[in-house]
Short mmCIF file of C-alpha atoms in Angstrom, two decimals:
data_model
loop_
_atom_site.label_atom_id
_atom_site.label_comp_id
_atom_site.label_asym_id
_atom_site.label_seq_id
_atom_site.Cartn_x
_atom_site.Cartn_y
_atom_site.Cartn_z
CA MET A 1 52.57 -7.95 95.52
CA PHE A 2 54.90 -8.89 92.64
CA LYS A 3 57.90 -6.93 93.95
CA ASN A 4 61.13 -8.87 94.54
CA HIS A 5 59.90 -11.93 92.64
CA PRO A 6 61.70 -13.53 89.64
CA LYS A 7 60.47 -12.64 86.14
CA GLY A 8 59.67 -16.25 85.27
CA LEU A 9 56.93 -16.47 87.92
CA ILE A 10 54.22 -14.70 85.90
CA PRO A 11 54.63 -16.68 82.62
CA ALA A 12 54.64 -19.95 84.58
CA ALA A 13 51.56 -18.83 86.54
CA LEU A 14 49.73 -17.77 83.35
CA SER A 15 50.43 -21.13 81.70
CA ASN A 16 49.13 -22.90 84.78
CA MET A 17 46.08 -20.61 84.90
CA GLY A 18 45.08 -21.56 81.36
CA GLU A 19 45.39 -25.27 82.11
CA ARG A 20 43.43 -24.90 85.35
CA PHE A 21 40.67 -22.96 83.57
CA GLY A 22 40.15 -25.84 81.14
CA TYR A 23 40.34 -28.39 83.93
CA TYR A 24 37.86 -26.66 86.24
CA ILE A 25 35.28 -26.32 83.45
CA MET A 26 35.15 -30.10 83.35
CA ASN A 27 35.65 -30.68 87.06
CA ALA A 28 32.79 -28.37 88.08
CA VAL A 29 30.21 -30.53 86.30
CA LEU A 30 31.79 -33.99 86.20
CA VAL A 31 29.79 -35.79 88.93
CA LEU A 32 26.45 -34.28 87.90
CA PHE A 33 27.32 -34.80 84.21
CA LEU A 34 27.94 -38.53 84.72
CA CYS A 35 24.59 -38.76 86.51
CA SER A 36 22.68 -36.84 83.83
CA LYS A 37 24.33 -38.48 80.81
CA PHE A 38 24.46 -42.12 81.87
CA GLY A 39 21.81 -42.22 84.61
CA LEU A 40 24.41 -43.33 87.15
CA SER A 41 23.70 -43.13 90.85
CA GLU A 42 25.53 -40.46 92.84
CA GLU A 43 27.58 -43.16 94.57
CA LYS A 44 28.79 -44.61 91.24
CA SER A 45 29.46 -41.18 89.75
CA THR A 46 31.47 -40.06 92.76
CA LEU A 47 33.42 -43.34 92.68
CA ILE A 48 34.49 -42.59 89.08
CA TYR A 49 35.23 -39.01 90.14
CA SER A 50 37.33 -40.22 93.07
CA PHE A 51 39.45 -42.54 90.91
CA PHE A 52 39.86 -39.86 88.26
CA TYR A 53 40.80 -37.20 90.80
CA ALA A 54 43.20 -39.59 92.50
CA GLY A 55 44.67 -40.55 89.12
CA ILE A 56 45.56 -36.94 88.42
CA TYR A 57 47.80 -36.86 91.46
CA VAL A 58 49.09 -40.45 91.39
CA LEU A 59 50.23 -39.92 87.82
CA SER A 60 52.11 -36.82 88.94
CA LEU A 61 54.57 -39.28 90.50
CA VAL A 62 54.99 -40.84 87.07
CA GLY A 63 55.37 -37.40 85.50
CA GLY A 64 57.99 -36.44 88.08
CA LEU A 65 59.95 -39.64 87.51
CA ILE A 66 59.87 -39.16 83.74
CA ALA A 67 61.17 -35.60 84.06
CA ASP A 68 63.86 -36.58 86.58
CA ARG A 69 65.02 -39.53 84.46
CA THR A 70 64.98 -37.70 81.11
CA GLN A 71 66.33 -34.49 82.67
CA ASN A 72 63.90 -32.57 80.45
CA TYR A 73 61.16 -30.95 82.53
CA LYS A 74 60.02 -28.55 79.84
CA ARG A 75 59.43 -31.21 77.19
CA THR A 76 57.53 -33.28 79.75
CA ILE A 77 55.30 -30.29 80.52
CA ILE A 78 54.57 -29.71 76.82
CA SER A 79 53.74 -33.40 76.35
CA GLY A 80 51.30 -33.17 79.25
CA LEU A 81 49.42 -30.26 77.67
CA VAL A 82 49.13 -32.15 74.37
CA VAL A 83 47.84 -35.33 76.04
CA MET A 84 45.27 -33.36 78.06
CA THR A 85 44.06 -31.63 74.90
CA LEU A 86 43.36 -35.03 73.31
CA GLY A 87 41.31 -36.06 76.35
CA TYR A 88 39.18 -32.93 76.23
CA CYS A 89 38.66 -33.38 72.48
CA VAL A 90 37.12 -36.80 73.13
CA LEU A 91 34.84 -35.40 75.88
CA SER A 92 33.63 -32.60 73.61
CA VAL A 93 31.98 -34.98 71.12
CA PRO A 94 28.21 -35.18 71.91
CA ILE A 95 26.84 -38.72 71.65
CA LEU A 96 23.46 -39.65 73.17
CA ALA A 97 23.79 -42.43 75.74
CA THR A 98 21.32 -45.29 75.15
CA PRO A 99 20.98 -48.75 76.71
CA GLN A 100 22.69 -50.15 73.60
CA ASN A 101 25.81 -47.95 73.67
CA THR A 102 26.21 -47.06 77.36
CA THR A 103 28.93 -49.65 78.02
CA TRP A 104 31.36 -48.54 75.31
CA LEU A 105 30.45 -44.86 75.64
CA LEU A 106 31.09 -44.83 79.39
CA THR A 107 34.36 -46.72 78.75
CA LEU A 108 35.35 -44.09 76.17
CA THR A 109 34.53 -41.32 78.65
CA CYS A 110 36.70 -42.99 81.30
CA CYS A 111 39.54 -43.31 78.77
CA ALA A 112 39.26 -39.58 78.04
CA LEU A 113 39.45 -38.90 81.77
CA PHE A 114 42.58 -41.07 81.94
CA PHE A 115 44.22 -38.98 79.20
CA ILE A 116 43.39 -35.83 81.16
CA ALA A 117 44.75 -37.34 84.37
CA PHE A 118 47.95 -38.60 82.71
CA GLY A 119 48.55 -35.30 80.93
CA ASN A 120 48.00 -33.47 84.20
CA GLY A 121 50.53 -35.76 85.84
CA LEU A 122 53.13 -34.82 83.24
CA PHE A 123 52.32 -31.12 83.59
CA LYS A 124 51.41 -30.11 87.12
CA GLY A 125 54.22 -31.28 89.41
CA ASN A 126 56.97 -30.46 86.95
CA LEU A 127 55.75 -26.89 86.47
CA GLN A 128 55.71 -26.53 90.26
CA ALA A 129 59.29 -27.83 90.37
CA ILE A 130 60.32 -25.11 87.90
CA VAL A 131 58.64 -22.45 90.06
CA GLY A 132 60.51 -23.79 93.10
CA GLN A 133 63.77 -23.58 91.13
CA LEU A 134 63.16 -19.86 90.57
CA TYR A 135 63.46 -19.34 94.32
CA ASP A 136 66.67 -21.31 94.74
CA ASN A 137 68.40 -18.07 93.76
CA PRO A 138 69.49 -16.48 97.10
CA ARG A 139 68.15 -13.14 95.83
CA TYR A 140 64.58 -14.50 95.90
CA ALA A 141 64.81 -17.25 98.55
CA ALA A 142 63.05 -15.22 101.27
CA GLN A 143 60.02 -14.76 98.97
CA ARG A 144 59.42 -18.50 98.38
CA ASP A 145 56.18 -18.76 100.42
CA SER A 146 54.68 -15.60 98.92
CA GLY A 147 55.77 -16.70 95.43
CA PHE A 148 53.79 -19.91 95.70
CA GLN A 149 50.83 -17.94 97.08
CA ILE A 150 50.90 -15.71 93.97
CA PHE A 151 51.18 -18.81 91.79
CA TYR A 152 48.14 -20.19 93.61
CA VAL A 153 46.13 -17.02 92.97
CA PHE A 154 46.58 -17.47 89.22
CA ILE A 155 45.32 -21.04 89.50
CA ASN A 156 42.17 -19.76 91.15
CA ILE A 157 41.53 -17.02 88.60
CA GLY A 158 40.95 -19.88 86.17
CA GLY A 159 38.93 -21.71 88.81
CA LEU A 160 36.74 -18.64 89.40
CA VAL A 161 35.62 -18.21 85.80
CA ALA A 162 35.44 -21.88 84.77
CA PRO A 163 32.35 -23.04 86.77
CA PHE A 164 30.19 -20.53 84.88
CA VAL A 165 31.05 -21.88 81.44
CA ALA A 166 29.32 -25.29 81.41
CA PRO A 167 26.04 -24.12 83.06
CA MET A 168 25.92 -21.11 80.70
CA LEU A 169 26.37 -23.23 77.55
CA ARG A 170 23.97 -25.89 78.84
CA SER A 171 21.24 -23.29 79.53
CA TRP A 172 21.88 -21.63 76.16
CA TRP A 173 21.50 -24.92 74.29
CA LEU A 174 18.32 -25.75 76.19
CA ASP A 175 16.95 -22.32 75.35
CA VAL A 176 17.72 -22.85 71.65
CA HIS A 177 15.45 -25.92 71.85
CA ASN A 178 12.74 -24.07 73.81
CA MET A 179 13.55 -25.89 77.03
CA THR A 180 14.61 -24.67 80.46
CA TYR A 181 17.14 -25.91 82.99
CA ASN A 182 16.08 -28.04 85.94
CA SER A 183 18.63 -29.93 88.04
CA ASP A 184 16.12 -32.64 89.10
CA LEU A 185 14.78 -33.47 85.65
CA PRO A 186 17.65 -35.57 84.19
CA ALA A 187 17.43 -38.10 87.04
CA LEU A 188 13.65 -38.28 86.71
CA CYS A 189 13.95 -38.72 82.93
CA HIS A 190 16.33 -41.66 83.41
CA GLN A 191 14.00 -43.10 86.04
CA TYR A 192 10.98 -42.77 83.77
CA LEU A 193 12.76 -44.40 80.83
CA SER A 194 13.96 -47.34 82.91
CA VAL A 195 11.35 -48.03 85.62
CA SER A 196 8.36 -45.82 84.86
CA ASP A 197 5.88 -48.42 86.09
CA SER A 198 7.38 -48.41 89.58
CA MET A 199 7.49 -44.63 90.11
CA SER A 200 5.32 -43.59 93.05
CA GLY A 201 2.28 -41.40 92.48
CA GLU A 202 3.93 -38.46 94.21
CA THR A 203 7.11 -38.84 92.13
CA ILE A 204 5.21 -39.08 88.85
CA ASP A 205 3.16 -35.97 89.73
CA ASN A 206 6.37 -34.09 90.49
CA PHE A 207 7.82 -35.36 87.20
CA TYR A 208 4.79 -34.12 85.21
CA ALA A 209 5.07 -30.69 86.83
CA LEU A 210 8.77 -30.40 85.99
CA VAL A 211 8.18 -31.54 82.38
CA THR A 212 5.64 -28.74 81.96
CA GLN A 213 8.02 -26.18 83.49
CA ALA A 214 10.87 -27.34 81.24
CA GLY A 215 8.86 -26.81 78.04
CA GLY A 216 7.22 -30.21 77.47
CA THR A 217 3.60 -31.38 77.77
CA VAL A 218 2.42 -34.45 79.66
CA SER A 219 -0.01 -35.36 76.87
CA ASP A 220 2.87 -35.97 74.45
CA ASN A 221 5.06 -39.04 74.27
CA LEU A 222 6.98 -38.62 77.51
CA SER A 223 9.62 -41.17 76.54
CA ALA A 224 10.48 -39.09 73.46
CA PHE A 225 10.58 -35.93 75.58
CA CYS A 226 12.90 -37.58 78.10
CA GLN A 227 15.32 -38.69 75.39
CA GLN A 228 15.29 -35.25 73.78
CA TYR A 229 15.76 -33.42 77.08
CA LEU A 230 18.68 -35.64 78.09
CA GLU A 231 20.32 -35.22 74.66
CA VAL A 232 19.97 -31.42 74.65
CA PHE A 233 20.90 -31.09 78.33
CA ASN A 234 24.13 -33.08 77.95
CA THR A 235 25.07 -31.74 74.51
CA GLY A 236 25.30 -28.28 76.05
CA ILE A 237 27.80 -29.66 78.56
CA HIS A 238 29.79 -31.38 75.80
CA TYR A 239 30.13 -28.02 74.05
CA SER A 240 31.70 -26.56 77.20
CA PHE A 241 34.55 -29.05 76.86
CA ILE A 242 35.48 -27.30 73.59
CA ALA A 243 36.37 -24.33 75.80
CA SER A 244 38.65 -26.69 77.75
CA VAL A 245 40.42 -27.63 74.49
CA ALA A 246 40.93 -23.93 73.69
CA ALA A 247 42.29 -23.29 77.20
CA MET A 248 44.85 -26.10 76.83
CA LEU A 249 46.06 -24.68 73.53
CA ILE A 250 46.42 -21.18 75.01
CA SER A 251 48.36 -22.61 77.96
CA LEU A 252 50.61 -24.50 75.53
CA VAL A 253 51.35 -21.35 73.52
CA ILE A 254 52.19 -19.34 76.67
CA PHE A 255 54.58 -22.01 77.92
CA VAL A 256 56.33 -22.55 74.58
CA VAL A 257 56.84 -18.79 74.11
CA SER A 258 58.17 -18.24 77.64
CA LYS A 259 60.08 -21.48 78.30
CA LYS A 260 63.50 -20.02 77.45
CA GLY A 261 63.18 -17.65 80.39
CA LEU A 262 62.38 -20.46 82.83
CA PRO A 263 64.99 -22.56 84.65
CA ASN A 264 65.37 -26.29 84.16
CA PRO A 265 65.65 -28.14 87.51
CA SER A 266 67.85 -30.75 85.83
CA LYS A 267 70.45 -28.25 84.65
CA LYS A 268 73.51 -28.35 86.84
CA GLU A 269 76.24 -25.77 86.98
CA LYS A 270 79.78 -26.89 86.38
CA GLU A 271 81.37 -27.60 89.72
CA GLU A 272 84.84 -28.45 90.84
CA THR A 273 85.36 -32.00 92.01
CA VAL A 274 85.01 -32.15 95.80
CA THR A 275 86.15 -35.08 97.91
CA TYR A 276 84.11 -35.77 101.04
CA THR A 277 85.24 -37.73 104.05
CA ALA A 278 83.25 -40.74 105.21
CA GLU A 279 81.93 -38.67 108.12
CA GLU A 280 80.76 -35.87 105.82
CA LYS A 281 79.04 -38.33 103.50
CA LYS A 282 77.28 -39.91 106.48
CA ARG A 283 76.13 -36.51 107.73
CA MET A 284 74.82 -35.54 104.27
CA ALA A 285 72.94 -38.84 103.92
CA GLN A 286 71.41 -38.34 107.36
CA GLU A 287 70.28 -34.84 106.44
CA ILE A 288 68.59 -36.09 103.27
CA LYS A 289 66.92 -38.87 105.27
CA GLN A 290 65.58 -36.38 107.84
CA ARG A 291 64.26 -34.15 105.08
CA MET A 292 62.42 -37.06 103.47
CA TYR A 293 60.96 -38.10 106.85
CA ALA A 294 59.71 -34.53 107.32
CA LEU A 295 58.25 -34.53 103.83
CA PHE A 296 56.32 -37.77 104.39
CA ALA A 297 55.04 -36.51 107.77
CA VAL A 298 53.49 -33.45 106.11
CA LEU A 299 52.19 -35.58 103.24
CA GLY A 300 50.28 -37.68 105.78
CA ILE A 301 48.47 -34.57 107.02
CA ALA A 302 47.83 -33.42 103.45
CA ILE A 303 45.93 -36.66 102.73
CA PHE A 304 43.28 -35.83 105.31
CA PHE A 305 43.03 -32.18 104.30
CA TRP A 306 42.31 -33.03 100.66
CA PHE A 307 39.89 -35.78 101.70
CA SER A 308 37.92 -33.08 103.52
CA PHE A 309 38.46 -30.13 101.17
CA HIS A 310 37.71 -31.87 97.87
CA GLN A 311 34.24 -32.79 99.06
CA ASN A 312 33.43 -29.54 97.21
CA GLY A 313 33.17 -31.64 94.05
CA THR A 314 31.19 -34.49 95.65
CA SER A 315 29.09 -34.33 98.84
CA LEU A 316 29.20 -30.52 99.14
CA SER A 317 28.14 -30.15 95.50
CA ILE A 318 25.24 -32.54 96.13
CA PHE A 319 24.39 -30.61 99.33
CA ALA A 320 24.24 -27.40 97.26
CA ARG A 321 21.84 -29.07 94.85
CA ASP A 322 19.59 -30.64 97.52
CA PHE A 323 19.55 -28.34 100.54
CA VAL A 324 20.30 -24.88 99.18
CA ARG A 325 17.93 -22.68 97.20
CA THR A 326 19.55 -22.48 93.77
CA ASP A 327 16.50 -21.65 91.64
CA THR A 328 18.38 -19.07 89.59
CA ILE A 329 21.92 -20.39 90.11
CA ALA A 330 23.08 -23.82 88.91
CA PRO A 331 24.66 -25.87 91.74
CA GLU A 332 27.97 -26.18 89.86
CA ILE A 333 28.46 -22.39 89.97
CA TRP A 334 28.79 -22.46 93.75
CA GLN A 335 32.23 -23.98 93.25
CA ALA A 336 33.32 -20.52 92.04
CA VAL A 337 32.91 -19.17 95.58
CA ASN A 338 36.12 -20.90 96.70
CA PRO A 339 38.43 -19.45 94.00
CA PHE A 340 36.79 -16.03 94.49
CA PHE A 341 37.78 -16.10 98.15
CA VAL A 342 41.28 -17.32 97.22
CA ILE A 343 41.81 -14.29 94.97
CA VAL A 344 40.36 -11.82 97.50
CA LEU A 345 41.93 -13.25 100.64
CA THR A 346 45.44 -14.12 99.39
CA PRO A 347 46.72 -10.50 99.54
CA LEU A 348 45.34 -10.21 103.09
CA ILE A 349 46.99 -13.46 104.17
CA MET A 350 50.28 -12.39 102.58
CA TRP A 351 50.04 -9.03 104.38
CA LEU A 352 49.36 -10.81 107.68
CA PHE A 353 52.34 -13.15 107.28
CA GLY A 354 54.57 -10.26 106.17
CA SER A 355 53.54 -8.08 109.12
CA LEU A 356 54.25 -10.84 111.61
CA ALA A 357 57.64 -11.51 110.03
CA ALA A 358 58.52 -7.80 110.15
CA ARG A 359 57.81 -7.77 113.90
CA GLY A 360 59.92 -10.86 114.49
CA LYS A 361 56.88 -13.10 115.01
CA GLU A 362 57.05 -15.10 111.80
CA ILE A 363 54.89 -18.23 111.73
CA SER A 364 56.75 -21.26 110.38
CA THR A 365 55.34 -23.14 107.41
CA PRO A 366 54.58 -26.31 109.47
CA ARG A 367 52.67 -24.23 112.06
CA LYS A 368 50.68 -22.53 109.29
CA ILE A 369 49.65 -25.95 107.99
CA ALA A 370 48.46 -26.98 111.48
CA ILE A 371 46.40 -23.79 111.77
CA GLY A 372 44.90 -24.53 108.35
CA MET A 373 43.65 -27.93 109.51
CA GLY A 374 41.97 -26.24 112.46
CA LEU A 375 40.25 -23.74 110.15
CA ALA A 376 38.98 -26.58 107.93
CA GLY A 377 37.53 -28.09 111.10
CA VAL A 378 35.73 -24.79 111.82
CA ALA A 379 34.08 -24.99 108.37
CA TYR A 380 32.67 -28.44 109.07
CA LEU A 381 31.74 -27.50 112.64
CA PHE A 382 29.59 -24.69 111.24
CA LEU A 383 27.91 -26.98 108.69
CA ALA A 384 27.35 -29.79 111.23
CA VAL A 385 25.74 -27.46 113.78
CA TYR A 386 23.56 -25.79 111.14
CA SER A 387 22.40 -29.14 109.72
CA LEU A 388 21.65 -30.47 113.22
CA VAL A 389 19.63 -27.38 114.20
CA GLN A 390 17.69 -27.53 110.92
CA GLY A 391 16.98 -31.25 111.46
CA TYR A 392 18.22 -32.26 108.02
CA PRO A 393 17.73 -35.98 107.22
CA SER A 394 20.00 -38.06 104.98
CA GLY A 395 20.23 -37.11 101.31
CA THR A 396 18.21 -40.16 100.29
CA GLU A 397 15.37 -39.39 102.73
CA PHE A 398 15.34 -35.76 101.64
CA ARG A 399 14.91 -36.59 97.95
CA GLU A 400 11.94 -38.84 98.76
CA MET A 401 10.07 -36.02 100.49
CA ALA A 402 7.28 -34.03 98.85
CA SER A 403 8.36 -30.94 96.91
CA VAL A 404 6.65 -28.51 99.30
CA ALA A 405 8.34 -30.06 102.33
CA LYS A 406 11.74 -29.97 100.61
CA GLU A 407 11.43 -26.29 99.75
CA GLY A 408 10.63 -25.52 103.37
CA LEU A 409 13.92 -27.08 104.50
CA LYS A 410 16.20 -25.44 101.96
CA ALA A 411 18.80 -22.98 103.23
CA GLY A 412 19.77 -19.63 101.79
CA PRO A 413 22.96 -19.22 99.73
CA TRP A 414 24.71 -17.60 102.71
CA VAL A 415 25.33 -21.08 104.17
CA LEU A 416 27.57 -22.03 101.23
CA ILE A 417 29.30 -18.66 101.33
CA MET A 418 30.18 -19.10 105.02
CA LEU A 419 31.29 -22.68 104.46
CA TYR A 420 33.60 -21.82 101.57
CA PHE A 421 34.99 -18.80 103.40
CA PHE A 422 36.39 -20.99 106.19
CA LEU A 423 37.50 -23.74 103.79
CA THR A 424 39.30 -21.21 101.60
CA VAL A 425 41.21 -19.63 104.49
CA ALA A 426 42.23 -23.16 105.51
CA GLU A 427 43.33 -23.87 101.94
CA LEU A 428 45.50 -20.73 101.88
CA PHE A 429 47.26 -21.91 105.03
CA ILE A 430 47.93 -25.37 103.57
CA SER A 431 48.02 -25.77 99.80
CA PRO A 432 50.41 -23.07 98.51
CA LEU A 433 52.52 -23.34 101.66
CA GLY A 434 52.65 -27.11 101.28
CA LEU A 435 54.08 -26.61 97.78
CA SER A 436 56.61 -24.18 99.24
CA PHE A 437 57.52 -26.67 102.00
CA VAL A 438 58.11 -29.44 99.47
CA SER A 439 60.34 -27.26 97.28
CA LYS A 440 62.31 -26.30 100.41
CA VAL A 441 63.00 -29.78 101.81
CA ALA A 442 63.27 -31.75 98.55
CA PRO A 443 66.79 -32.87 97.50
CA LYS A 444 67.84 -30.99 94.36
CA HIS A 445 68.03 -34.09 92.19
CA LEU A 446 64.51 -35.21 93.21
CA GLN A 447 62.51 -31.99 92.75
CA GLY A 448 60.09 -33.47 90.22
CA LEU A 449 59.58 -36.66 92.22
CA CYS A 450 58.98 -34.81 95.50
CA GLN A 451 56.45 -32.46 93.93
CA GLY A 452 54.84 -35.63 92.57
CA LEU A 453 54.78 -37.06 96.11
CA TRP A 454 52.86 -34.01 97.33
CA LEU A 455 50.34 -34.55 94.55
CA GLY A 456 50.39 -38.28 95.32
CA ALA A 457 49.27 -37.52 98.89
CA THR A 458 46.45 -35.49 97.36
CA ALA A 459 45.61 -38.57 95.28
CA VAL A 460 45.24 -40.76 98.36
CA GLY A 461 42.87 -38.19 99.87
CA ASN A 462 40.90 -38.10 96.62
CA LEU A 463 40.60 -41.89 96.57
CA LEU A 464 38.53 -41.53 99.74
CA LEU A 465 36.16 -38.90 98.33
CA TRP A 466 33.42 -41.45 97.60
CA ILE A 467 32.99 -41.95 101.36
CA GLY A 468 31.46 -38.46 101.67
CA PRO A 469 28.41 -39.06 99.42
CA LEU A 470 27.99 -42.53 100.95
CA MET A 471 27.64 -41.04 104.45
CA TYR A 472 25.60 -38.14 103.10
CA ASN A 473 22.99 -40.48 101.61
CA LYS A 474 22.89 -42.94 104.56
CA TRP A 475 22.99 -40.79 107.72
CA PRO A 476 21.46 -37.53 108.92
CA ILE A 477 23.88 -35.21 107.21
CA TRP A 478 25.09 -33.50 110.40
CA GLU A 479 26.75 -36.83 111.24
CA CYS A 480 28.51 -36.81 107.86
CA TRP A 481 29.93 -33.31 108.51
CA THR A 482 30.95 -34.36 112.03
CA VAL A 483 33.18 -37.08 110.59
CA PHE A 484 35.06 -34.47 108.55
CA LEU A 485 35.26 -32.20 111.61
CA THR A 486 36.86 -35.03 113.60
CA VAL A 487 39.36 -35.81 110.83
CA CYS A 488 40.46 -32.16 110.69
CA LEU A 489 40.86 -31.80 114.45
CA ILE A 490 42.90 -35.00 114.80
CA SER A 491 45.14 -33.93 111.90
CA MET A 492 45.68 -30.52 113.50
CA GLY A 493 46.67 -32.15 116.79
CA VAL A 494 49.17 -34.48 115.11
CA MET A 495 50.67 -31.61 113.11
CA LEU A 496 51.09 -29.45 116.21
CA GLY A 497 52.87 -32.34 117.88
CA MET A 498 55.43 -32.45 115.06
CA VAL A 499 55.92 -28.70 114.59
CA ARG A 500 59.19 -28.25 116.50
CA TRP A 501 60.81 -31.23 114.77
CA LEU A 502 59.69 -29.99 111.33
CA GLU A 503 60.97 -26.50 112.10
CA ARG A 504 64.41 -27.91 112.97
CA VAL A 505 64.57 -29.94 109.77
CA THR A 506 63.71 -26.96 107.55
CA GLU A 507 66.09 -24.49 109.19
#
């Protein structure tokens, strides 16, 4: 798997893995954490999540520009790790949210998220540019696609372990205080503290039952119990962000130790002065223009892929909480299914691509991306059909149903496993190969910027993430999944229509 790859690939991948581990600890719980800590609605929490997630990728453009202008990619990467560490330090401080401090505390939390997003922008795209530079050596050029797939596997090793950290520490801290985990209780506690008089009889009965199960008694002061449960519940999550701080520091150490063995995309070899004719200059300018057109065409498709795929942190995470039996497994942990499949399936995908290439039937990178959009559509087709057959209502209607009726509608975990299997295969056809495509078509003096553009396209897709929970809570959820199915199929059709042109440009 690692044969015929440059030595710098593994240190770069390990540094990225550490950063991704810290990031995915926070990302796995962010939406549900904002709901449980501040009592925000799912729509408001996912709106913050969408802007944060988009900010990560928008700021990669800034990070790319800084590195290109300063001609110091490595220092920019180190600065990014330091800035992210500061953001996670702020998030790790446990402060109970109350009506008196919610405004400034939520503002502080958003500022910490900005630091994480800005640091990520300085780090992510520029490290990818360095990895791309490793494969500019003719000795390794043929391994570019597989190199980025290996790089992507290391990202997902961090993503596989990270979702277990926050739920584990949260449950441990609850257990220390003789309480137990329940995903529905934080919302009910906030509701009781704010509008207890207007809670329906059925809701209050359900609340009493959950309080008893969680270690409280209904004869006690329920307001005091609610405040204590919310403080303990969220403090456990705050402690998990300390693990994110440690991960950033480990990533920083790995990069600093190994940076001398990594190339610098800004470093230019001494060349003899070459005089070009007007015709040659025109042809070179035209080639660069065509490459940039091709890049933006693929970026347009990437927007809609990430809009669909990153629902795993919003509407799909809420679906796991509401419609899937997760009595013994916290809903955040289901996000580990995707990186698990990435790690398991990447060698198989690499073998498939290698076998086809050996037989003279190599699939071009643009065609792989089109196939990936079709596979993402298959994932949402499966979920739409299943939800329609089960007769699932909207998320809002479901949460208002009686507990017994809700349990009767809940699906087994296999539904999420099937869903993430198809989404992961689609991801392996798009994300690492998209990075490879960008590094291939980007002009040499704009490597950082072009990697930032790829992440910027991801940002635009992430800005739309809030639409998923909005549809999920308003419509029967099969209609919500059908929208994503339609988006994927249209994107696949457009990509297939451009394949021959993109293949010519990248030859």
